[in-house]
PDB file of C-alpha atoms and ligand atoms in Angstrom:
ATOM      1  CA  UNK A   1      94.657  97.065  81.350  1.00 72.00           C
ATOM      2  CA  UNK A   2      96.201  98.599  84.780  1.00 89.00           C
ATOM      3  CA  UNK A   3      98.944  98.244  87.215  1.00 88.00           C
ATOM      4  CA  UNK A   4      97.634  95.912  88.827  1.00 87.00           C
ATOM      5  CA  UNK A   5      96.901  93.713  86.225  1.00 90.00           C
ATOM      6  CA  UNK A   6     100.211  94.025  84.678  1.00 90.00           C
ATOM      7  CA  UNK A   7     101.614  93.044  87.899  1.00 89.00           C
ATOM      8  CA  UNK A   8      99.452  90.143  89.091  1.00 94.00           C
ATOM      9  CA  UNK A   9      98.133  89.011  85.592  1.00 96.00           C
ATOM     10  CA  UNK A  10     100.727  89.303  82.923  1.00 97.00           C
ATOM     11  CA  UNK A  11     103.557  88.713  85.380  1.00 97.00           C
ATOM     12  CA  UNK A  12     102.392  85.464  86.734  1.00 97.00           C
ATOM     13  CA  UNK A  13     101.814  84.475  83.447  1.00 97.00           C
ATOM     14  CA  UNK A  14     105.710  84.915  82.930  1.00 98.00           C
ATOM     15  CA  UNK A  15     106.855  83.684  86.359  1.00 98.00           C
ATOM     16  CA  UNK A  16     104.667  80.227  85.377  1.00 98.00           C
ATOM     17  CA  UNK A  17     107.461  80.305  82.044  1.00 98.00           C
ATOM     18  CA  UNK A  18     109.860  81.352  83.726  1.00 98.00           C
ATOM     19  CA  UNK A  19     109.924  78.694  86.789  1.00 98.00           C
ATOM     20  CA  UNK A  20     109.221  76.193  84.219  1.00 97.00           C
ATOM     21  CA  UNK A  21     112.610  76.565  81.933  1.00 98.00           C
ATOM     22  CA  UNK A  22     114.535  76.860  85.016  1.00 98.00           C
ATOM     23  CA  UNK A  23     113.569  73.143  86.681  1.00 94.00           C
ATOM     24  CA  UNK A  24     112.997  71.896  90.081  1.00 91.00           C
ATOM     25  CA  UNK A  25     113.606  74.334  92.855  1.00 95.00           C
ATOM     26  CA  UNK A  26     112.205  77.372  91.630  1.00 97.00           C
ATOM     27  CA  UNK A  27     108.521  77.418  91.538  1.00 97.00           C
ATOM     28  CA  UNK A  28     107.616  77.187  95.156  1.00 97.00           C
ATOM     29  CA  UNK A  29     110.142  80.504  95.661  1.00 97.00           C
ATOM     30  CA  UNK A  30     109.357  82.164  92.810  1.00 97.00           C
ATOM     31  CA  UNK A  31     105.578  81.911  93.074  1.00 97.00           C
ATOM     32  CA  UNK A  32     106.259  83.255  97.128  1.00 96.00           C
ATOM     33  CA  UNK A  33     107.371  86.433  95.389  1.00 86.00           C
ATOM     34  CA  UNK A  34     104.432  88.785  95.718  1.00 73.00           C
ATOM     35  CA  UNK A  35     104.075  87.757  99.492  1.00 77.00           C
ATOM     36  CA  UNK A  36     105.583  86.887 102.815  1.00 78.00           C
ATOM     37  CA  UNK A  37     108.597  84.869 103.671  1.00 95.00           C
ATOM     38  CA  UNK A  38     109.695  81.064 103.796  1.00 96.00           C
ATOM     39  CA  UNK A  39     109.415  82.694 108.015  1.00 96.00           C
ATOM     40  CA  UNK A  40     106.530  84.273 108.210  1.00 97.00           C
ATOM     41  CA  UNK A  41     104.532  81.403 106.031  1.00 97.00           C
ATOM     42  CA  UNK A  42     105.853  79.581 109.003  1.00 97.00           C
ATOM     43  CA  UNK A  43     104.798  81.644 111.493  1.00 97.00           C
ATOM     44  CA  UNK A  44     101.411  82.073 110.256  1.00 98.00           C
ATOM     45  CA  UNK A  45     101.058  77.870 109.450  1.00 98.00           C
ATOM     46  CA  UNK A  46     102.184  76.885 113.477  1.00 98.00           C
ATOM     47  CA  UNK A  47      99.540  79.287 114.406  1.00 98.00           C
ATOM     48  CA  UNK A  48      96.295  77.718 111.995  1.00 98.00           C
ATOM     49  CA  UNK A  49      95.771  74.699 113.980  1.00 95.00           C
ATOM     50  CA  UNK A  50      95.525  72.580 110.830  1.00 96.00           C
ATOM     51  CA  UNK A  51      95.746  68.713 111.413  1.00 96.00           C
ATOM     52  CA  UNK A  52      97.090  66.511 107.996  1.00 97.00           C
ATOM     53  CA  UNK A  53      94.071  66.299 105.725  1.00 98.00           C
ATOM     54  CA  UNK A  54      92.849  69.993 106.790  1.00 98.00           C
ATOM     55  CA  UNK A  55      91.013  72.471 103.864  1.00 98.00           C
ATOM     56  CA  UNK A  56      92.380  75.476 103.903  1.00 98.00           C
ATOM     57  CA  UNK A  57      90.897  78.638 101.895  1.00 98.00           C
ATOM     58  CA  UNK A  58      93.737  80.861 100.324  1.00 98.00           C
ATOM     59  CA  UNK A  59      91.911  83.779  99.219  1.00 98.00           C
ATOM     60  CA  UNK A  60      94.083  85.717  96.611  1.00 98.00           C
ATOM     61  CA  UNK A  61      96.731  82.849  96.015  1.00 98.00           C
ATOM     62  CA  UNK A  62      98.785  84.286  93.623  1.00 97.00           C
ATOM     63  CA  UNK A  63     100.526  82.061  91.599  1.00 97.00           C
ATOM     64  CA  UNK A  64     100.369  79.690  94.280  1.00 98.00           C
ATOM     65  CA  UNK A  65     103.839  79.421  95.966  1.00 98.00           C
ATOM     66  CA  UNK A  66     102.197  79.675  99.388  1.00 98.00           C
ATOM     67  CA  UNK A  67      99.638  76.945  99.330  1.00 98.00           C
ATOM     68  CA  UNK A  68     101.951  74.734  97.641  1.00 98.00           C
ATOM     69  CA  UNK A  69     104.446  75.807 100.628  1.00 98.00           C
ATOM     70  CA  UNK A  70     101.699  74.834 102.834  1.00 98.00           C
ATOM     71  CA  UNK A  71     100.420  71.458 101.632  1.00 98.00           C
ATOM     72  CA  UNK A  72     103.829  69.957 101.069  1.00 97.00           C
ATOM     73  CA  UNK A  73     105.122  71.246 104.297  1.00 97.00           C
ATOM     74  CA  UNK A  74     101.886  70.809 106.735  1.00 97.00           C
ATOM     75  CA  UNK A  75      99.815  67.870 104.186  1.00 98.00           C
ATOM     76  CA  UNK A  76      96.762  70.681 103.873  1.00 98.00           C
ATOM     77  CA  UNK A  77      94.560  70.217 100.993  1.00 98.00           C
ATOM     78  CA  UNK A  78      94.734  74.132  99.909  1.00 98.00           C
ATOM     79  CA  UNK A  79      91.651  75.516  97.946  1.00 98.00           C
ATOM     80  CA  UNK A  80      92.933  78.586  95.943  1.00 98.00           C
ATOM     81  CA  UNK A  81      90.839  81.378  94.684  1.00 98.00           C
ATOM     82  CA  UNK A  82      92.282  83.765  92.449  1.00 98.00           C
ATOM     83  CA  UNK A  83      90.444  86.877  90.505  1.00 98.00           C
ATOM     84  CA  UNK A  84      93.640  87.442  87.281  1.00 97.00           C
ATOM     85  CA  UNK A  85      93.657  84.686  84.517  1.00 98.00           C
ATOM     86  CA  UNK A  86      97.174  84.027  84.157  1.00 97.00           C
ATOM     87  CA  UNK A  87      97.779  83.912  88.240  1.00 98.00           C
ATOM     88  CA  UNK A  88      95.240  81.021  88.311  1.00 98.00           C
ATOM     89  CA  UNK A  89      96.723  79.223  85.044  1.00 98.00           C
ATOM     90  CA  UNK A  90      99.869  79.511  87.074  1.00 98.00           C
ATOM     91  CA  UNK A  91      98.575  77.562  90.548  1.00 98.00           C
ATOM     92  CA  UNK A  92      97.590  74.834  88.815  1.00 98.00           C
ATOM     93  CA  UNK A  93     100.049  74.031  85.903  1.00 97.00           C
ATOM     94  CA  UNK A  94     102.623  75.145  88.548  1.00 97.00           C
ATOM     95  CA  UNK A  95     101.618  73.140  91.008  1.00 98.00           C
ATOM     96  CA  UNK A  96      98.421  71.348  90.220  1.00 98.00           C
ATOM     97  CA  UNK A  97      96.513  73.496  93.055  1.00 98.00           C
ATOM     98  CA  UNK A  98      92.441  73.751  93.096  1.00 98.00           C
ATOM     99  CA  UNK A  99      91.949  77.079  91.737  1.00 98.00           C
ATOM    100  CA  UNK A 100      89.163  78.642  90.774  1.00 98.00           C
ATOM    101  CA  UNK A 101      88.549  81.891  88.960  1.00 98.00           C
ATOM    102  CA  UNK A 102      87.125  84.424  91.596  1.00 98.00           C
ATOM    103  CA  UNK A 103      87.465  87.344  94.239  1.00 98.00           C
ATOM    104  CA  UNK A 104      87.598  87.479  97.880  1.00 98.00           C
ATOM    105  CA  UNK A 105      84.336  89.314  98.333  1.00 98.00           C
ATOM    106  CA  UNK A 106      82.323  86.377  96.254  1.00 98.00           C
ATOM    107  CA  UNK A 107      84.597  83.205  97.251  1.00 98.00           C
ATOM    108  CA  UNK A 108      82.672  80.664  94.937  1.00 98.00           C
ATOM    109  CA  UNK A 109      82.443  78.607  98.325  1.00 98.00           C
ATOM    110  CA  UNK A 110      79.810  76.642 100.493  1.00 98.00           C
ATOM    111  CA  UNK A 111      79.216  77.995 103.731  1.00 98.00           C
ATOM    112  CA  UNK A 112      81.294  76.571 106.531  1.00 98.00           C
ATOM    113  CA  UNK A 113      83.424  74.488 104.665  1.00 98.00           C
ATOM    114  CA  UNK A 114      86.636  75.478 105.330  1.00 98.00           C
ATOM    115  CA  UNK A 115      89.046  74.471 108.606  1.00 98.00           C
ATOM    116  CA  UNK A 116      91.358  77.302 108.128  1.00 98.00           C
ATOM    117  CA  UNK A 117      91.849  79.723 105.819  1.00 98.00           C
ATOM    118  CA  UNK A 118      94.833  82.492 104.346  1.00 98.00           C
ATOM    119  CA  UNK A 119      94.595  85.851 103.023  1.00 98.00           C
ATOM    120  CA  UNK A 120      98.227  87.338 101.710  1.00 98.00           C
ATOM    121  CA  UNK A 121      99.136  90.286 100.605  1.00 97.00           C
ATOM    122  CA  UNK A 122      95.233  90.576  99.659  1.00 97.00           C
ATOM    123  CA  UNK A 123      93.505  93.216 101.928  1.00 98.00           C
ATOM    124  CA  UNK A 124      95.901  96.551 100.787  1.00 96.00           C
ATOM    125  CA  UNK A 125      95.260  95.789  97.138  1.00 96.00           C
ATOM    126  CA  UNK A 126      91.304  95.934  97.702  1.00 96.00           C
ATOM    127  CA  UNK A 127      88.979  98.946  98.792  1.00 96.00           C
ATOM    128  CA  UNK A 128      86.753  96.200 100.075  1.00 98.00           C
ATOM    129  CA  UNK A 129      87.884  94.709 102.883  1.00 98.00           C
ATOM    130  CA  UNK A 130      84.957  94.266 105.026  1.00 98.00           C
ATOM    131  CA  UNK A 131      83.731  92.335 101.863  1.00 98.00           C
ATOM    132  CA  UNK A 132      86.557  90.355 101.714  1.00 98.00           C
ATOM    133  CA  UNK A 133      86.904  89.507 105.648  1.00 98.00           C
ATOM    134  CA  UNK A 134      82.811  88.467 105.755  1.00 98.00           C
ATOM    135  CA  UNK A 135      83.535  86.111 103.162  1.00 98.00           C
ATOM    136  CA  UNK A 136      86.072  84.561 104.642  1.00 98.00           C
ATOM    137  CA  UNK A 137      83.866  84.399 108.031  1.00 98.00           C
ATOM    138  CA  UNK A 138      81.235  82.504 105.882  1.00 98.00           C
ATOM    139  CA  UNK A 139      83.443  79.725 104.808  1.00 98.00           C
ATOM    140  CA  UNK A 140      85.424  79.309 108.158  1.00 98.00           C
ATOM    141  CA  UNK A 141      83.705  77.021 110.185  1.00 98.00           C
ATOM    142  CA  UNK A 142      83.117  78.105 113.965  1.00 98.00           C
ATOM    143  CA  UNK A 143      86.536  78.286 115.108  1.00 98.00           C
ATOM    144  CA  UNK A 144      88.234  77.992 112.267  1.00 98.00           C
ATOM    145  CA  UNK A 145      91.010  80.289 112.180  1.00 98.00           C
ATOM    146  CA  UNK A 146      92.683  83.169 109.971  1.00 98.00           C
ATOM    147  CA  UNK A 147      96.208  83.802 109.258  1.00 98.00           C
ATOM    148  CA  UNK A 148      96.769  86.951 107.493  1.00 98.00           C
ATOM    149  CA  UNK A 149      99.935  89.317 106.200  1.00 98.00           C
ATOM    150  CA  UNK A 150      98.510  92.629 105.783  1.00 98.00           C
ATOM    151  CA  UNK A 151     100.682  95.704 104.932  1.00 97.00           C
ATOM    152  CA  UNK A 152      99.610  98.541 107.571  1.00 98.00           C
ATOM    153  CA  UNK A 153     100.073 102.421 107.147  1.00 98.00           C
ATOM    154  CA  UNK A 154     100.390 104.207 110.725  1.00 97.00           C
ATOM    155  CA  UNK A 155     101.210 107.143 109.529  1.00 97.00           C
ATOM    156  CA  UNK A 156     101.604 109.565 106.409  1.00 97.00           C
ATOM    157  CA  UNK A 157     103.462 108.041 102.949  1.00 97.00           C
ATOM    158  CA  UNK A 158     106.175 110.082 102.132  1.00 97.00           C
ATOM    159  CA  UNK A 159     106.314 108.368  98.252  1.00 97.00           C
ATOM    160  CA  UNK A 160     104.061 107.062  96.064  1.00 97.00           C
ATOM    161  CA  UNK A 161     102.056 104.145  97.106  1.00 97.00           C
ATOM    162  CA  UNK A 162     101.550 101.542  94.474  1.00 96.00           C
ATOM    163  CA  UNK A 163      98.331 101.849  92.187  1.00 96.00           C
ATOM    164  CA  UNK A 164      95.200 100.437  93.447  1.00 95.00           C
ATOM    165  CA  UNK A 165      96.914 100.038  96.974  1.00 96.00           C
ATOM    166  CA  UNK A 166      95.138 101.252 100.113  1.00 96.00           C
ATOM    167  CA  UNK A 167      96.494 100.404 103.400  1.00 98.00           C
ATOM    168  CA  UNK A 168      94.817  99.772 106.721  1.00 98.00           C
ATOM    169  CA  UNK A 169      95.716 101.542 109.884  1.00 98.00           C
ATOM    170  CA  UNK A 170      96.969  98.724 112.628  1.00 97.00           C
ATOM    171  CA  UNK A 171      93.803  99.991 114.356  1.00 97.00           C
ATOM    172  CA  UNK A 172      91.309 100.118 110.919  1.00 98.00           C
ATOM    173  CA  UNK A 173      92.641  96.349 110.947  1.00 98.00           C
ATOM    174  CA  UNK A 174      91.451  95.256 114.278  1.00 97.00           C
ATOM    175  CA  UNK A 175      88.247  96.817 114.037  1.00 98.00           C
ATOM    176  CA  UNK A 176      87.194  95.613 110.862  1.00 98.00           C
ATOM    177  CA  UNK A 177      88.572  92.015 111.949  1.00 98.00           C
ATOM    178  CA  UNK A 178      85.749  92.767 115.383  1.00 98.00           C
ATOM    179  CA  UNK A 179      83.179  93.902 113.092  1.00 98.00           C
ATOM    180  CA  UNK A 180      83.781  90.900 110.813  1.00 98.00           C
ATOM    181  CA  UNK A 181      83.330  88.304 113.578  1.00 98.00           C
ATOM    182  CA  UNK A 182      87.193  87.832 114.344  1.00 98.00           C
ATOM    183  CA  UNK A 183      88.627  87.810 117.326  1.00 98.00           C
ATOM    184  CA  UNK A 184      92.952  88.543 117.482  1.00 98.00           C
ATOM    185  CA  UNK A 185      94.815  85.662 118.873  1.00 98.00           C
ATOM    186  CA  UNK A 186      98.394  86.809 117.935  1.00 98.00           C
ATOM    187  CA  UNK A 187     100.158  89.509 115.459  1.00 98.00           C
ATOM    188  CA  UNK A 188     103.504  90.318 115.044  1.00 98.00           C
ATOM    189  CA  UNK A 189     105.349  92.338 112.479  1.00 97.00           C
ATOM    190  CA  UNK A 190     106.971  90.215 109.075  1.00 96.00           C
ATOM    191  CA  UNK A 191     110.460  90.272 108.654  1.00 93.00           C
ATOM    192  CA  UNK A 192     110.463  89.772 105.232  1.00 93.00           C
ATOM    193  CA  UNK A 193     114.005  88.694 104.596  1.00 90.00           C
ATOM    194  CA  UNK A 194     114.291  85.765 106.514  1.00 92.00           C
ATOM    195  CA  UNK A 195     114.618  83.577 103.715  1.00 95.00           C
ATOM    196  CA  UNK A 196     117.086  81.205 103.712  1.00 95.00           C
ATOM    197  CA  UNK A 197     119.791  82.134 100.688  1.00 96.00           C
ATOM    198  CA  UNK A 198     119.197  78.766  98.175  1.00 96.00           C
ATOM    199  CA  UNK A 199     115.449  80.069  98.651  1.00 96.00           C
ATOM    200  CA  UNK A 200     116.042  83.616  97.477  1.00 95.00           C
ATOM    201  CA  UNK A 201     118.758  82.722  95.616  1.00 96.00           C
ATOM    202  CA  UNK A 202     115.685  80.626  93.270  1.00 97.00           C
ATOM    203  CA  UNK A 203     113.396  83.587  93.667  1.00 96.00           C
ATOM    204  CA  UNK A 204     115.982  85.926  91.753  1.00 96.00           C
ATOM    205  CA  UNK A 205     117.294  83.480  88.785  1.00 98.00           C
ATOM    206  CA  UNK A 206     113.405  83.695  88.064  1.00 98.00           C
ATOM    207  CA  UNK A 207     112.904  87.067  88.070  1.00 97.00           C
ATOM    208  CA  UNK A 208     116.509  87.366  86.042  1.00 98.00           C
ATOM    209  CA  UNK A 209     115.073  85.102  83.434  1.00 98.00           C
ATOM    210  CA  UNK A 210     111.505  86.835  83.046  1.00 98.00           C
ATOM    211  CA  UNK A 211     113.598  90.167  82.950  1.00 98.00           C
ATOM    212  CA  UNK A 212     115.807  88.259  80.142  1.00 98.00           C
ATOM    213  CA  UNK A 213     112.517  87.136  78.384  1.00 98.00           C
ATOM    214  CA  UNK A 214     110.589  90.364  78.700  1.00 98.00           C
ATOM    215  CA  UNK A 215     112.357  93.527  79.866  1.00 97.00           C
ATOM    216  CA  UNK A 216     112.001  95.332  76.774  1.00 98.00           C
ATOM    217  CA  UNK A 217     107.803  95.186  77.398  1.00 97.00           C
ATOM    218  CA  UNK A 218     106.787  97.843  78.775  1.00 97.00           C
ATOM    219  CA  UNK A 219     104.064  95.782  81.283  1.00 97.00           C
ATOM    220  CA  UNK A 220     107.557  94.670  83.173  1.00 97.00           C
ATOM    221  CA  UNK A 221     108.751  98.187  83.335  1.00 96.00           C
ATOM    222  CA  UNK A 222     105.271  99.156  84.880  1.00 96.00           C
ATOM    223  CA  UNK A 223     105.410  95.821  87.475  1.00 96.00           C
ATOM    224  CA  UNK A 224     108.347  96.786  88.654  1.00 95.00           C
ATOM    225  CA  UNK A 225     107.363 100.473  89.388  1.00 96.00           C
ATOM    226  CA  UNK A 226     105.104  99.019  91.717  1.00 95.00           C
ATOM    227  CA  UNK A 227     106.962  96.462  93.218  1.00 94.00           C
ATOM    228  CA  UNK A 228     109.722  99.133  93.469  1.00 96.00           C
ATOM    229  CA  UNK A 229     107.362 101.461  95.162  1.00 97.00           C
ATOM    230  CA  UNK A 230     106.494  98.596  97.672  1.00 96.00           C
ATOM    231  CA  UNK A 231     109.950  98.342  98.832  1.00 96.00           C
ATOM    232  CA  UNK A 232     110.603 101.923  99.322  1.00 98.00           C
ATOM    233  CA  UNK A 233     107.908 102.483 101.317  1.00 97.00           C
ATOM    234  CA  UNK A 234     108.474  99.105 103.197  1.00 97.00           C
ATOM    235  CA  UNK A 235     112.095 100.190 103.737  1.00 96.00           C
ATOM    236  CA  UNK A 236     111.772 103.414 105.124  1.00 97.00           C
ATOM    237  CA  UNK A 237     108.984 102.357 107.452  1.00 97.00           C
ATOM    238  CA  UNK A 238     106.486 104.060 106.425  1.00 98.00           C
ATOM    239  CA  UNK A 239     104.258 100.543 105.909  1.00 98.00           C
ATOM    240  CA  UNK A 240     104.642  97.657 108.245  1.00 97.00           C
ATOM    241  CA  UNK A 241     104.410  94.001 106.703  1.00 97.00           C
ATOM    242  CA  UNK A 242     101.929  92.503 109.874  1.00 98.00           C
ATOM    243  CA  UNK A 243     101.107  89.292 110.904  1.00 98.00           C
ATOM    244  CA  UNK A 244      97.648  87.715 112.365  1.00 98.00           C
ATOM    245  CA  UNK A 245      96.358  85.386 113.714  1.00 98.00           C
ATOM    246  CA  UNK A 246      92.388  85.719 114.443  1.00 98.00           C
ATOM    247  CA  UNK A 247      89.961  83.136 114.966  1.00 98.00           C
ATOM    248  CA  UNK A 248      85.898  82.931 113.845  1.00 98.00           C
ATOM    249  CA  UNK A 249      83.064  83.087 116.354  1.00 91.00           C
ATOM    250  CA  UNK A 250      81.081  80.295 117.309  1.00 86.00           C
TER     251      UNK A 250
HETATM  252  C1  LIG B   1     100.963  90.999  96.791  1.00 53.74           C
HETATM  253  S1  LIG B   1     100.012  89.613  95.564  1.00 53.74           S
HETATM  254  C2  LIG B   1      99.671  88.239  96.913  1.00 53.74           C
HETATM  255  C3  LIG B   1      99.603  87.061  95.931  1.00 53.74           C
HETATM  256  C4  LIG B   1      99.356  85.716  97.135  1.00 53.74           C
HETATM  257  N1  LIG B   1      98.597  85.931  98.590  1.00 53.74           N
HETATM  258  C5  LIG B   1     101.166  85.783  97.648  1.00 53.74           C
HETATM  259  O1  LIG B   1     101.116  85.827  99.229  1.00 53.74           O
HETATM  260  O2  LIG B   1     101.901  85.404  96.965  1.00 53.74           O
HETATM  261  C6  LIG B   1      98.456  89.863  95.856  1.00 53.74           C
HETATM  262  C7  LIG B   1      97.359  89.228  94.931  1.00 53.74           C
HETATM  263  O3  LIG B   1      96.018  89.767  95.350  1.00 53.74           O
HETATM  264  C8  LIG B   1      95.116  89.529  94.136  1.00 53.74           C
HETATM  265  N2  LIG B   1      93.665  90.378  94.162  1.00 53.74           N
HETATM  266  C9  LIG B   1      92.981  90.977  94.768  1.00 53.74           C
HETATM  267  N3  LIG B   1      92.284  91.961  94.425  1.00 53.74           N
HETATM  268  C10 LIG B   1      91.799  91.072  94.876  1.00 53.74           C
HETATM  269  C11 LIG B   1      90.064  90.706  94.945  1.00 53.74           C
HETATM  270  N4  LIG B   1      89.298  91.405  95.563  1.00 53.74           N
HETATM  271  N5  LIG B   1      90.048  89.184  95.621  1.00 53.74           N
HETATM  272  C12 LIG B   1      90.976  88.326  95.687  1.00 53.74           C
HETATM  273  N6  LIG B   1      92.181  88.765  95.292  1.00 53.74           N
HETATM  274  C13 LIG B   1      92.664  89.920  94.929  1.00 53.74           C
HETATM  275  C14 LIG B   1      96.048  89.918  93.242  1.00 53.74           C
HETATM  276  O4  LIG B   1      95.307  89.390  91.918  1.00 53.74           O
HETATM  277  C15 LIG B   1      97.029  89.196  93.566  1.00 53.74           C
HETATM  278  O5  LIG B   1      97.119  87.864  93.022  1.00 53.74           O
END
């Protein structure tokens, strides 16, 4: 098993278990842990032009916290796609989200069926960014909007990257979006610490419960090493969390 399996599969299943044990109010914040903050999710949601009932594809949806928050806050209908079985189960069972096992590069969805899409913290975990963007272009309706959270690297990294991650530069990301048929409408650097304290406390409580249950497991240590590396690179400014809203060509 790779460190990414530990982080995105095993810990997803453990997060489900702990969020369930701690009860209401814990699942959404815990399910967003691997992603943007509440402020980043709002920033994207405000710009995706989604009406109630719209269908939004979440590519690489993880445990499902962001899609569950969006469904509740904006009354949209998310369809989630995620390659890790533990995360797919968590998304279905914690939030009842329609979630299919699949990869961003082969979305199991028909052409032009999504009113909007987002892909949060996923492009950095895959080599084939062009394939993932091409699939998002295929499933979106013409003019549909795409929200991205991408960790970009515009200079050298002064500490080790999490295993399996490949960070684009901001210029590469712009080029990849243009080549896939997207026009960038807006971009901003995210503040990943803008969560309300109840939200942060709930996410921390779930993490502490996972550690209490599984802290002796080597897979927990490997997953912690992965997120620790990410934290170091973000803290030093070697990586920047970029939010982008782009529009699919007509
Ligand atoms: C940092 S997590 C973010 C999860 C979720 N988007 C969120 O914001 O909470 C990255 C996710 O991308 C998924 N992932 C990795 N490679 C992928 C691929 N090729 N296609 C789709 N998802 C992928 C991982 O399994 C993991 O769930």
